Coordinates of C-alpha atoms in Angstrom, one line a residue:
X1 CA 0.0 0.0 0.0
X2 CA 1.2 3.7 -0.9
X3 CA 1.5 5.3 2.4
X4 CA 1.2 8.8 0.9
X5 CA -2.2 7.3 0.0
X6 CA -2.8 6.3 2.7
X7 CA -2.3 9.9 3.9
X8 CA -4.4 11.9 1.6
X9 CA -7.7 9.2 2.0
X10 CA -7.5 10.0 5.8
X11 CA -7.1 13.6 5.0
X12 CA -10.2 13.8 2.9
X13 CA -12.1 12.0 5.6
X14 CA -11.2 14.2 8.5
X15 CA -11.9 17.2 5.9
X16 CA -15.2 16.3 4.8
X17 CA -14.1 17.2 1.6
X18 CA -11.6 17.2 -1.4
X19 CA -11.0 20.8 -0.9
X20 CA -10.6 21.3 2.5
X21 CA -8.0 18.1 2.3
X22 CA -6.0 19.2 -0.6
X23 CA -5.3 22.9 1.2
X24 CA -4.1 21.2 4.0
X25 CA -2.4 19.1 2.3
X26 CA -0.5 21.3 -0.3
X27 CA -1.8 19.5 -3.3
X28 CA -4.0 20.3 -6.1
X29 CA -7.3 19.5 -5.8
X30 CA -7.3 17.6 -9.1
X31 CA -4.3 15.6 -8.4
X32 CA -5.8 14.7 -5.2
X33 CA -9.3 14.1 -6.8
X34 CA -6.7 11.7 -9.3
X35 CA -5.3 9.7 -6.6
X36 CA -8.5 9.0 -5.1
X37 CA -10.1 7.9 -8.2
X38 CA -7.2 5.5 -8.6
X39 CA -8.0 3.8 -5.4
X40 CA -11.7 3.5 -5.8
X41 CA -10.6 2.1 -9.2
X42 CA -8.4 -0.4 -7.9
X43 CA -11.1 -1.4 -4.7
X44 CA -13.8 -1.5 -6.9
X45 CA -16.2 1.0 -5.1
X46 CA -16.5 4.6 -3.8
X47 CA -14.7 5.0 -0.4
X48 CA -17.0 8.2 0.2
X49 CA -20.7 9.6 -0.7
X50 CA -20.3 12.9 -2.3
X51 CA -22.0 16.4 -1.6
X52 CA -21.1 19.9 -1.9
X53 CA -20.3 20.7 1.7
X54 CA -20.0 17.0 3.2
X55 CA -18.3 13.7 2.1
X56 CA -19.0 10.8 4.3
X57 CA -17.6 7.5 4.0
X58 CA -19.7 4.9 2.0
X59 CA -18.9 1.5 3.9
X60 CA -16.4 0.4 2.1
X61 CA -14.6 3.7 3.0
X62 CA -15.1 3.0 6.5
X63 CA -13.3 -0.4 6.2
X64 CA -10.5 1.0 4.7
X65 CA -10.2 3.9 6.9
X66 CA -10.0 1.8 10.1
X67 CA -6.7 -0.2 8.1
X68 CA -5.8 2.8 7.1
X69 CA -5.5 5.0 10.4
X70 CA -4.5 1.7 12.1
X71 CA -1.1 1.9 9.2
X72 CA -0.1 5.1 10.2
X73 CA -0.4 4.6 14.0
X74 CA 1.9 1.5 13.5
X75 CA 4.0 4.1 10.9
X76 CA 4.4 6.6 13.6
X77 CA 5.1 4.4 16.7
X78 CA 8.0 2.5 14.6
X79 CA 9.2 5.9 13.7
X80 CA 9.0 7.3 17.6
X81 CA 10.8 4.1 18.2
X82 CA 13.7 4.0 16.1
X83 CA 14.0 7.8 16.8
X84 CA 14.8 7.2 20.7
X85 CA 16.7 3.7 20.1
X86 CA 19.1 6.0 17.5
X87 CA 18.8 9.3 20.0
X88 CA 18.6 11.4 17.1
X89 CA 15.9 13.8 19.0
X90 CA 14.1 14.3 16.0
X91 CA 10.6 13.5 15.0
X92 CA 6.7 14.7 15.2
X93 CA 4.8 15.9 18.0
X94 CA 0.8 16.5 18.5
X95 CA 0.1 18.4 21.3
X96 CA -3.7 19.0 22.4
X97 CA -4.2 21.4 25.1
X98 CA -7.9 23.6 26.3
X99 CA -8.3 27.0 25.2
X100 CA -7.0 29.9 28.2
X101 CA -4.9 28.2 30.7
X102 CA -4.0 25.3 28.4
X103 CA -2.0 28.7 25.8
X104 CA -0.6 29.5 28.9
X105 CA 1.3 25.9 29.8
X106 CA 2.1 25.5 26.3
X107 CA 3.8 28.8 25.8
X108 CA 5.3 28.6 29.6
X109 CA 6.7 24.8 28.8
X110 CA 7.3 24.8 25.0
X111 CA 10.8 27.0 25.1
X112 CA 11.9 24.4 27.7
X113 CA 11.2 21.6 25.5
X114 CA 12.7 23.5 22.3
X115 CA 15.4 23.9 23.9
X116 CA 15.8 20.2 24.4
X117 CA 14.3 18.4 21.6
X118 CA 15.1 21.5 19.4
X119 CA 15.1 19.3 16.0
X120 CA 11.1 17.6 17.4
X121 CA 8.5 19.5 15.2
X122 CA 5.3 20.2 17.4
X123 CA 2.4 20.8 16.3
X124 CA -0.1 22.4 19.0
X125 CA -4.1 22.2 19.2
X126 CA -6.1 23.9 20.9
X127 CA -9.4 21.5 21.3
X128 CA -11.4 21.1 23.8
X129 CA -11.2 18.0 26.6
X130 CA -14.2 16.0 24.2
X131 CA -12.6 16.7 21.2
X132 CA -9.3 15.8 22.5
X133 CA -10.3 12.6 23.7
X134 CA -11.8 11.7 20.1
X135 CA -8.6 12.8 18.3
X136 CA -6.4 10.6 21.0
X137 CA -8.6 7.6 20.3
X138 CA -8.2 7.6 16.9
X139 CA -4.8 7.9 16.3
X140 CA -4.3 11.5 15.5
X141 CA -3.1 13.4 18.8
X142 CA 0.1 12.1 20.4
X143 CA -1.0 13.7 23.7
X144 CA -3.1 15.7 25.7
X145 CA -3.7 18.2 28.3
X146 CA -7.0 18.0 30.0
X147 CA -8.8 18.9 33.2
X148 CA -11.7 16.5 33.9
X149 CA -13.2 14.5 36.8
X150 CA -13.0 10.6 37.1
X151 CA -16.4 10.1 35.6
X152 CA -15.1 11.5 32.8
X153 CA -12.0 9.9 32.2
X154 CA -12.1 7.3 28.4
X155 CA -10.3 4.0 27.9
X156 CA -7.6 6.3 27.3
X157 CA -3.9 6.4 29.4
X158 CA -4.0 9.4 32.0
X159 CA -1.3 10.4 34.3
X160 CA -1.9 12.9 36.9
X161 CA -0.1 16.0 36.8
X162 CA -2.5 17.6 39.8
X163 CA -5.8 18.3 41.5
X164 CA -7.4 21.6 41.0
X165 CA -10.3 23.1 43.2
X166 CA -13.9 24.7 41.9
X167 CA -14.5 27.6 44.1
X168 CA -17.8 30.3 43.7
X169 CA -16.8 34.0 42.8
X170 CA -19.2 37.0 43.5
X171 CA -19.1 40.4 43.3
X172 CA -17.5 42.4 45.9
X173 CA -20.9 44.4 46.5
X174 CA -22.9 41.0 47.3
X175 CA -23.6 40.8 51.5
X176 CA -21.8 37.1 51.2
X177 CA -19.1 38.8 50.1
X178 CA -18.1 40.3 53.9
X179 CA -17.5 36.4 54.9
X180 CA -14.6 36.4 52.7
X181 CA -11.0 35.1 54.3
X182 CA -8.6 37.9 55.0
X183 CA -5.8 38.0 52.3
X184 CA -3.2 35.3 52.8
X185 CA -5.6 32.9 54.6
X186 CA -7.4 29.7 52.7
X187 CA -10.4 30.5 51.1
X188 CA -13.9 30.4 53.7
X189 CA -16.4 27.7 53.0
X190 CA -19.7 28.4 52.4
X191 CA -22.9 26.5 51.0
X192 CA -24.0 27.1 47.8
X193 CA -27.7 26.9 48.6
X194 CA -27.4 30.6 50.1
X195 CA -27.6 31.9 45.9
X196 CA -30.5 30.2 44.9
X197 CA -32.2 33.3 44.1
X198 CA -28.9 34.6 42.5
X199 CA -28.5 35.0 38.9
X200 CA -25.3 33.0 37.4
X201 CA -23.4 32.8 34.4
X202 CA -21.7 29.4 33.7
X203 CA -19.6 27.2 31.5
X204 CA -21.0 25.9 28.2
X205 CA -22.8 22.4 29.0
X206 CA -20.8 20.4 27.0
X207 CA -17.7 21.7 29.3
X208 CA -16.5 18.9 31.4
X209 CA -16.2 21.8 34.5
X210 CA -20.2 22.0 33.6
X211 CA -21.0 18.8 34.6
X212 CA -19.2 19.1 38.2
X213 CA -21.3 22.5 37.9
X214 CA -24.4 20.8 37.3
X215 CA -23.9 18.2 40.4
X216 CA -23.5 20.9 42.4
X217 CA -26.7 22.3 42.0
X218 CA -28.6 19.0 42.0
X219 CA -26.9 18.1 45.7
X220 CA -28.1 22.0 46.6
X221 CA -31.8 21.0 45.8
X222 CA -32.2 24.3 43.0
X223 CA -31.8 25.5 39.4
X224 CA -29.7 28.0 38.9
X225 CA -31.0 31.4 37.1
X226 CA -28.7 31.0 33.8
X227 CA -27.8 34.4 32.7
X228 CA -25.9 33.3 29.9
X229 CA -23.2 30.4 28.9
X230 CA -19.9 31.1 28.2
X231 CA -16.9 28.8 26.3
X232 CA -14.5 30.9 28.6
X233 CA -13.9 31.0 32.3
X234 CA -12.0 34.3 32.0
X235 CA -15.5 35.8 30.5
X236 CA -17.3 34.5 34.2
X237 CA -15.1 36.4 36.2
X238 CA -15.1 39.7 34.0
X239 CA -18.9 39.6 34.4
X240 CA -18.8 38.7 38.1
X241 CA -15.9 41.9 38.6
X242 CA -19.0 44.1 36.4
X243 CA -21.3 42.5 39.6
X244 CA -23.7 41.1 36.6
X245 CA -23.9 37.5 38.5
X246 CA -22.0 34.9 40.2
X247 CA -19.8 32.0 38.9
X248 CA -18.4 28.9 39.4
X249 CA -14.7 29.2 38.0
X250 CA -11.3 26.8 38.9
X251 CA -9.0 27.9 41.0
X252 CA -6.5 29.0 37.9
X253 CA -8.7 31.6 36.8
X254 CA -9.0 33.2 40.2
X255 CA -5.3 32.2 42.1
X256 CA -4.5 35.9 41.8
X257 CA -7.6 36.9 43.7
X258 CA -9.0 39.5 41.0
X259 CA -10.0 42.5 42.4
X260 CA -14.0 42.9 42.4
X261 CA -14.2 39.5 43.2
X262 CA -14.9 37.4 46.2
X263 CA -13.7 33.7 46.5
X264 CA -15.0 31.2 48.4
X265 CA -14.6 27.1 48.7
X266 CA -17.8 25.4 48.2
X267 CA -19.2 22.9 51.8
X268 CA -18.7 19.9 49.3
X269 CA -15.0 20.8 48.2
X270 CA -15.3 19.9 44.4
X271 CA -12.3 18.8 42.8
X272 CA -11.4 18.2 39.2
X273 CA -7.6 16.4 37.9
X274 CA -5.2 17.6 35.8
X275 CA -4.1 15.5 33.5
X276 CA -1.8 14.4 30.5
X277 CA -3.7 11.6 28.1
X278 CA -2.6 9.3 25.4
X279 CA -3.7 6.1 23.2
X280 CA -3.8 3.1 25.3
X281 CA -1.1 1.0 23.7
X282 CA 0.4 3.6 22.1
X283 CA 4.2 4.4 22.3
X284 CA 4.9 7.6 24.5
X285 CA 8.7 8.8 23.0
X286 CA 11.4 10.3 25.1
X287 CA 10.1 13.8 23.7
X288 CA 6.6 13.4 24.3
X289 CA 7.7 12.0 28.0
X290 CA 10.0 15.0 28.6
X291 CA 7.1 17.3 27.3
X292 CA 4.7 15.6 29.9
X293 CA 7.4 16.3 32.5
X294 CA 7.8 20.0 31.7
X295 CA 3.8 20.4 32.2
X296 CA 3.8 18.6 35.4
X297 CA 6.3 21.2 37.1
X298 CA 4.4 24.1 35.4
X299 CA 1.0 22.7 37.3
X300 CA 3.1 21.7 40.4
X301 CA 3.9 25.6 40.6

């Protein structure tokens, strides 16, 4: 089998299309449109059903496409492999992290790693901790950095880097705000049942933070009153600073204590891991390892 065939079928599946593939590719779409003609030639049948804005594969193309992802894991293990057996520090790297504090590790660790592995071309994502997962079991993200609880964990490898609390902000102005804990002093505990009548804005619901969120207020015995969802943490605490609502944030997005906003641990102490996630059965290479290890100390601090 021609692996660079290989290569540009997969493409056109995860593009939904001959002309998304071919830009990411740097092909022509004709000589792409060529090379899969050839192969449906030489199969026998279409590997995809063709529309304007959506190709989907037939059944056929889902048969090969399982071989054919399955080829170039096995391509790029033996490759990671022979790369560490030879030390020659070269190689590929996928790196899937979450939008806002996952930019932050990756442009905190990656000069360390450059610096190591300075011949290793990464090539970062930013995805969320679903999409992550599905690009990890399929082959196509070496690792990745995500922040989930148990019940949320795949089949996947994870190796804790860290726990991480979820704490309630509000607004300076709000009465609960005078319980706060002096500067310098852990944060004061209080029950989330005393907002009930509060409004809220809140994490997206497919968020993994959301469902933690969402426990929360079914062990409180209410619904919250949803201003608005948000795909961005930072975006809960600017409205709790403009006193529009309350939120429900990780510590990360509040371990400065921002000013307008008053912290507080919640009565049940919710908790969430850090982690970094790969394949099961998949080769993790010295660089990916030694990436791992930089994020570790960058949570650890």
């Amino acid at each position: 089998m021609d692996l660079k065939q290989i290569e540009y079928i997969v493409k056109i599946a995860d593009e939904h299309g001959i002309t998304r593939a071919a830009e990411k590719l740097y092909v022509t779409q004709s000589a792409l449109t060529q090379q899969l003609l050839r192969l449906e030639k030489e199969l026998g049948g279409q590997l995809f059903t063709r529309s304007r804005s959506d190709w989907r594969p037939t059944a056929i193309g889902e048969v090969y496409l399982e071989c054919a992802r399955e080829i170039l894991r096995m391509k790029h293990r033996a490759y990671s492999r022979i790369s560490d057996m030879v030390e020659s520090r070269k190689g590929r790297l996928s790196i899937g992290f979450t939008p806002e504090r996952g930019i932050r590790m990756f442009t905190m660790v990656y000069p360390a790693f450059h610096r190591a592995y300075p011949e290793v071309i990464v090539e970062p994502r930013e995805l969320s901790v679903r999409r992550q997962q599905a690009q990890i079991a399929r082959g196509d993200l070496d690792i990745g950095f995500q922040t989930l609880s148990e019940q949320q964990k795949t089949d996947d490898q994870y190796m804790a880097l860290g726990r991480e609390e979820i704490l309630l902000a509000v607004p300076e102005g709000h009465p609960l705000a005078a319980r706060k804990a002096p500067e310098g002093e852990d944060f004061a505990v209080v029950d989330i049942s005393l907002l009930r009548y509060e409004p809220f804005v809140l994490m997206y619901r497919e968020s993994t933070v959301r469902a933690i969120v969402d426990d929360l207020f079914r062990q409180a015995g209410f619904v919250p009153n949803i201003l608005f969802e948000t795909a961005s943490n930072s975006t809960i605490v600017s409205m709790v600073q403009s006193r529009q609502c309350c939120g429900i944030v990780p510590y990360h997005y509040v371990r400065n204590r921002p000013e307008g906003v008053a912290c507080f641990a919640l009565s049940s102490r919710p908790v969430w891991d850090i982690v970094a996630s790969y394949r099961r059965g998949s080769y993790l290479s010295d660089a990916a390892r030694e990436f791992i290890r930089l994020a570790g100390e960058f949570w650890g601090s």
